[in-house]
Coordinates of C-alpha atoms in Angstrom, one line a residue:
Chain L
X469 CA -90.3 -211.4 50.9
X470 CA -91.1 -211.8 54.5
X471 CA -88.6 -212.5 57.2
X472 CA -87.8 -216.0 58.2
X473 CA -87.5 -216.6 62.0
X474 CA -84.6 -219.1 61.4
X475 CA -82.5 -216.3 59.8
X476 CA -83.1 -213.8 62.6
X477 CA -81.3 -213.2 65.9
X478 CA -81.9 -210.7 68.7
X479 CA -79.9 -207.6 67.9
X480 CA -80.2 -207.8 64.1
X481 CA -80.8 -204.4 62.6
X482 CA -82.2 -203.0 59.4
X483 CA -81.6 -199.3 58.6
X484 CA -82.7 -197.0 55.8
X485 CA -82.5 -193.3 54.9
X486 CA -86.3 -192.6 54.6
X487 CA -86.2 -189.0 53.4
X488 CA -83.4 -186.7 52.4
X489 CA -83.6 -182.9 52.7
X490 CA -87.3 -183.0 53.6
X491 CA -89.2 -180.6 51.4
X492 CA -92.1 -178.3 52.3
X493 CA -93.7 -179.8 49.2
X494 CA -93.9 -183.2 50.9
X495 CA -95.6 -181.6 53.9
X496 CA -98.2 -180.2 51.5
X497 CA -98.7 -183.6 49.9
X498 CA -99.0 -185.2 53.4
X499 CA -101.6 -182.6 54.4
X500 CA -103.6 -183.3 51.3
X501 CA -103.6 -187.1 51.7
X502 CA -104.1 -187.3 55.4
X503 CA -106.6 -184.5 55.6
X504 CA -104.7 -182.8 58.4
X505 CA -104.5 -179.2 57.2
X506 CA -103.1 -177.8 60.5
X507 CA -101.3 -174.6 59.3
X508 CA -98.4 -175.6 61.6
X509 CA -97.3 -178.0 58.8
X510 CA -97.9 -175.9 55.6
X511 CA -98.4 -172.3 56.5
X512 CA -95.1 -170.6 57.2
X513 CA -96.7 -167.2 57.8
X514 CA -99.1 -168.5 60.5
X515 CA -96.5 -170.8 62.0
X516 CA -93.8 -168.2 62.4
X517 CA -95.9 -165.1 63.1
X518 CA -98.8 -166.5 65.2
X519 CA -97.7 -169.9 66.6
X520 CA -94.2 -168.8 67.3
X521 CA -92.2 -171.6 65.7
X522 CA -89.1 -171.1 63.5
X523 CA -90.8 -172.7 60.5
X524 CA -93.5 -175.2 59.5
X525 CA -92.7 -178.7 60.7
X526 CA -93.7 -182.2 59.7
X527 CA -96.9 -183.9 60.8
X528 CA -96.0 -186.5 63.4
X529 CA -97.9 -189.0 61.2
X530 CA -95.5 -188.2 58.3
X531 CA -92.5 -189.1 60.5
X532 CA -94.3 -192.3 61.4
X533 CA -95.2 -192.9 57.8
X534 CA -91.6 -192.6 56.8
X535 CA -90.6 -194.9 59.6
X536 CA -93.2 -197.3 58.4
X537 CA -91.7 -197.4 55.0
X538 CA -88.4 -198.8 56.5
X539 CA -90.5 -201.2 58.5
X540 CA -92.6 -202.7 55.7
X541 CA -89.5 -202.9 53.5
X542 CA -87.9 -205.0 56.2
X543 CA -90.8 -207.2 57.4
X544 CA -92.7 -207.4 54.1
X545 CA -96.2 -206.2 53.1
X546 CA -99.2 -207.1 55.2
X547 CA -97.0 -208.7 57.9
X548 CA -97.3 -206.1 60.7
X549 CA -99.6 -206.8 63.7
X550 CA -98.5 -203.9 65.8
X551 CA -96.8 -200.6 65.1
X552 CA -96.5 -197.8 67.8
X553 CA -94.4 -194.8 68.2
X554 CA -93.7 -191.8 70.5
X555 CA -92.8 -188.5 68.8
X556 CA -89.8 -187.3 70.7
X557 CA -88.7 -184.3 68.6
X558 CA -90.1 -182.2 65.8
X559 CA -89.0 -182.8 62.2
X560 CA -88.2 -179.8 60.1
X561 CA -87.9 -178.9 56.4
X562 CA -84.4 -179.8 55.3
X563 CA -84.1 -182.8 57.7
X564 CA -82.7 -186.1 56.5
X565 CA -84.1 -189.0 58.5
X566 CA -82.7 -192.5 59.1
X567 CA -85.0 -195.2 60.5
X568 CA -83.7 -198.3 62.2
X569 CA -85.4 -201.5 63.3
X570 CA -83.7 -203.8 65.9
X571 CA -84.8 -207.3 66.6
X572 CA -85.8 -207.4 70.3
X573 CA -87.5 -210.7 70.7
X574 CA -88.3 -213.7 68.5
X575 CA -91.3 -216.0 69.2
X576 CA -92.8 -218.7 67.2
X577 CA -94.2 -217.0 64.1
X578 CA -93.6 -213.5 65.4
X579 CA -90.8 -211.0 65.9
X580 CA -90.8 -207.9 68.1
X581 CA -88.8 -204.9 66.9
X582 CA -87.7 -201.7 68.5
X583 CA -87.7 -198.7 66.2
X584 CA -85.8 -195.4 66.2
X585 CA -85.7 -192.6 63.6
X586 CA -83.0 -190.0 63.9
X587 CA -82.3 -186.8 62.1
X588 CA -79.0 -185.7 60.5
X589 CA -77.7 -184.4 63.8
X590 CA -78.3 -187.8 65.5
X591 CA -81.3 -186.5 67.4
X592 CA -84.1 -189.0 68.0
X593 CA -87.4 -187.9 66.4
X594 CA -89.3 -191.2 66.8
X595 CA -89.0 -194.1 69.3
X596 CA -91.2 -197.1 68.7
X597 CA -92.0 -200.8 68.7
X598 CA -93.5 -203.1 66.2
X599 CA -94.5 -206.8 65.9
X600 CA -94.6 -208.7 62.7
X601 CA -95.5 -212.2 61.6
X602 CA -92.5 -214.1 60.3
X603 CA -92.2 -217.4 58.4
Chain F
X1203 CA -113.6 -186.5 65.4
X1204 CA -117.2 -187.4 64.9
X1205 CA -118.2 -190.6 66.9
X1206 CA -118.7 -192.7 63.8
X1207 CA -117.3 -192.0 60.3
X1208 CA -117.5 -194.1 57.1
X1209 CA -114.2 -194.4 55.4
X1210 CA -114.2 -196.0 51.9
X1211 CA -110.8 -197.4 51.1
X1212 CA -109.8 -196.4 47.6
X1213 CA -106.8 -197.3 45.4
X1214 CA -106.2 -193.7 44.3
X1215 CA -106.2 -192.5 47.9
X1216 CA -103.7 -195.2 48.8
X1217 CA -101.5 -194.2 45.8
X1218 CA -101.5 -190.6 46.8
X1219 CA -100.9 -191.4 50.4
X1220 CA -97.9 -193.6 49.5
X1221 CA -96.5 -190.7 47.5
X1222 CA -96.9 -188.4 50.4
X1223 CA -94.8 -190.7 52.7
X1224 CA -92.1 -190.9 50.1
X1225 CA -92.7 -194.7 49.6
X1226 CA -92.4 -196.1 46.1
X1227 CA -93.3 -199.7 47.0
X1228 CA -95.3 -200.8 44.0
X1229 CA -97.8 -202.8 46.1
X1230 CA -99.4 -199.4 46.8
X1231 CA -99.6 -198.3 43.1
X1232 CA -99.9 -201.2 40.8
X1233 CA -102.8 -203.7 41.1
X1234 CA -101.2 -206.1 38.6
X1235 CA -97.9 -206.1 40.6
X1236 CA -99.8 -206.4 43.9
X1237 CA -101.7 -209.4 42.6
X1238 CA -98.4 -211.3 42.3
X1239 CA -97.3 -210.5 45.9
X1240 CA -98.0 -212.6 49.0
X1241 CA -100.8 -210.2 50.0
X1242 CA -102.4 -210.5 46.5
X1243 CA -103.9 -207.1 46.3
X1244 CA -103.1 -203.4 46.9
X1245 CA -103.1 -202.6 50.6
X1246 CA -102.8 -199.4 52.5
X1247 CA -99.5 -198.4 54.1
X1248 CA -99.6 -199.1 57.9
X1249 CA -100.1 -195.4 58.9
X1250 CA -102.9 -194.8 56.3
X1251 CA -105.7 -195.2 58.8
X1252 CA -105.5 -191.8 60.4
X1253 CA -106.5 -190.4 57.0
X1254 CA -110.0 -191.1 58.3
X1255 CA -109.9 -187.3 59.0
X1256 CA -110.7 -186.9 55.3
X1257 CA -114.1 -188.5 55.9
X1258 CA -115.1 -186.6 59.0
X1259 CA -117.4 -183.8 57.9
X1260 CA -116.6 -181.9 61.2
X1261 CA -112.8 -182.4 61.2
X1262 CA -111.5 -179.2 62.8
X1263 CA -108.2 -179.1 61.0
X1264 CA -109.7 -178.5 57.5
X1265 CA -110.8 -175.2 56.1
X1266 CA -114.6 -175.4 55.5
X1267 CA -117.1 -173.6 53.2
X1268 CA -118.3 -170.4 54.8
X1269 CA -116.2 -170.6 57.9
X1270 CA -113.2 -168.6 59.0
X1271 CA -109.9 -170.5 58.9
X1272 CA -107.2 -169.8 61.6
X1273 CA -104.3 -170.1 59.1
X1274 CA -102.9 -167.1 57.3
X1275 CA -104.8 -165.3 54.5
X1276 CA -104.5 -161.5 54.1
X1277 CA -103.1 -161.4 57.6
X1278 CA -101.1 -164.1 59.5
X1279 CA -104.3 -165.6 60.8
X1280 CA -107.8 -165.5 59.3
X1281 CA -109.6 -165.2 62.6
X1282 CA -110.1 -162.1 64.8
X1283 CA -109.2 -163.5 68.2
X1284 CA -105.7 -164.9 68.9
X1285 CA -105.8 -168.7 68.7
X1286 CA -106.0 -170.1 72.2
X1287 CA -102.9 -172.2 71.9
X1288 CA -100.2 -173.1 69.3
X1289 CA -102.5 -176.1 68.5
X1290 CA -102.2 -179.7 69.5
X1291 CA -99.3 -181.8 68.8
X1292 CA -99.2 -185.6 68.3
X1293 CA -97.3 -187.3 71.1
X1294 CA -97.9 -191.0 70.5
X1295 CA -99.6 -193.2 67.9
X1296 CA -100.2 -197.0 68.2
X1297 CA -101.8 -199.2 65.7
X1298 CA -102.9 -202.9 65.9
X1299 CA -103.7 -204.7 62.7
X1300 CA -106.2 -207.5 63.0
X1301 CA -107.3 -208.3 59.4
X1302 CA -106.2 -207.3 55.9
X1303 CA -107.7 -204.2 54.3
X1304 CA -108.0 -203.6 50.5
X1305 CA -109.4 -201.1 48.1
X1306 CA -113.2 -201.5 47.9
X1307 CA -113.5 -202.1 51.7
X1308 CA -115.8 -199.6 53.5
X1309 CA -114.6 -199.1 57.0
X1310 CA -116.7 -197.8 59.9
X1311 CA -114.5 -195.9 62.3
X1312 CA -115.7 -195.4 65.9
X1313 CA -113.9 -192.8 68.0
X1314 CA -113.8 -193.1 71.8
X1315 CA -112.2 -190.9 74.3
X1316 CA -109.4 -192.3 76.5
X1317 CA -107.5 -191.0 79.4
X1318 CA -106.5 -187.4 80.0
X1319 CA -103.4 -186.4 82.1
X1320 CA -101.1 -183.5 82.7
X1321 CA -97.3 -183.1 83.0
X1322 CA -95.0 -180.2 83.6
X1323 CA -92.3 -179.7 80.9
X1324 CA -89.2 -177.5 80.8
X1325 CA -89.4 -177.1 77.1
X1326 CA -93.1 -176.2 76.7
X1327 CA -94.7 -175.5 80.1
X1328 CA -97.8 -177.4 81.2
X1329 CA -98.6 -180.3 78.9
X1330 CA -102.1 -181.8 78.7
X1331 CA -102.2 -185.2 77.2
X1332 CA -105.5 -186.6 75.7
X1333 CA -105.9 -190.2 74.5
X1334 CA -108.2 -191.2 71.7
X1335 CA -109.1 -194.8 70.7
X1336 CA -110.4 -195.6 67.2
X1337 CA -111.8 -198.9 66.1
X1338 CA -112.0 -199.6 62.3
X1339 CA -114.5 -202.2 61.2
X1340 CA -115.0 -203.5 57.7
X1341 CA -118.3 -204.0 55.8
X1342 CA -118.5 -207.5 57.4
X1343 CA -118.4 -205.9 60.8
X1344 CA -114.9 -207.4 61.5
X1345 CA -112.5 -205.3 63.6
X1346 CA -109.6 -204.7 61.2
X1347 CA -107.5 -202.0 62.9
X1348 CA -107.3 -200.4 66.3
X1349 CA -105.7 -197.0 66.7
X1350 CA -104.7 -195.4 70.0
X1351 CA -103.3 -191.9 69.7
X1352 CA -102.2 -189.4 72.3
X1353 CA -102.4 -185.7 71.6
X1354 CA -100.7 -183.0 73.6
X1355 CA -101.5 -179.4 74.1
X1356 CA -98.6 -177.2 75.1
X1357 CA -98.7 -174.1 77.2
X1358 CA -96.2 -172.4 74.8
X1359 CA -94.3 -173.4 71.7
X1360 CA -91.8 -176.2 72.2
X1361 CA -88.4 -174.7 73.0
X1362 CA -85.9 -175.8 70.3
X1363 CA -82.8 -175.6 72.5

């Protein structure tokens, strides 16, 4: 179910809660699949006592992956041509994240989207852009 | 990252990766379902490609046989000297998708250094940004994905205020 250009207009949005009450378990799973075992994401002892953070926190790529779930649900599978983000704030265990795509520009066969993922306090954790092929 | 890494794309890895990003889209799990979709096969989620770290024998953020690991063990860190910094953080990540990828593909991933720059930050002191470009080519030599990532090393932990 890909998007149809004729049904889109600039300013249209699609929003999803992509994770609720983010668990340390998911951070462990993400470390295992991505291969990024930086203790900052899974090792509370190291992260609090050596690195000086209040707790472990999510891989940026996990926040991007969660944002990407909203994006592929919206534009359809295999439709993305570009997907880029800036990580603007850290994501912590217990966070609930909501990701939103907004139609920025429509061209023949393509749509540009701006992306934002916010936490439960409304703080932006990801800002981004994507381009997808549309019918 | 080693300069060139071979990354086999496997259905099990895609399934486990999809689980780890909380995504239950069946196109990542079920070959029979995927066959009926527009794409026609299982495909990796869009952020899958950084998992190339799994295939880099030298990747520094993985405990290795016979080497000390800087995460906690008996003590809060397994190395004698204090780690030089709180570790790098990911500042930006950009992907471009050129061609479809499916299980069975064998990608060759070439890593190239990009720009380096510095910035002063109230929340974390001096920030050093380092850009890395990665080109993913399939077994036919076709460029399938380009990745540009920006890492940042902070002078001190990021202030949460």
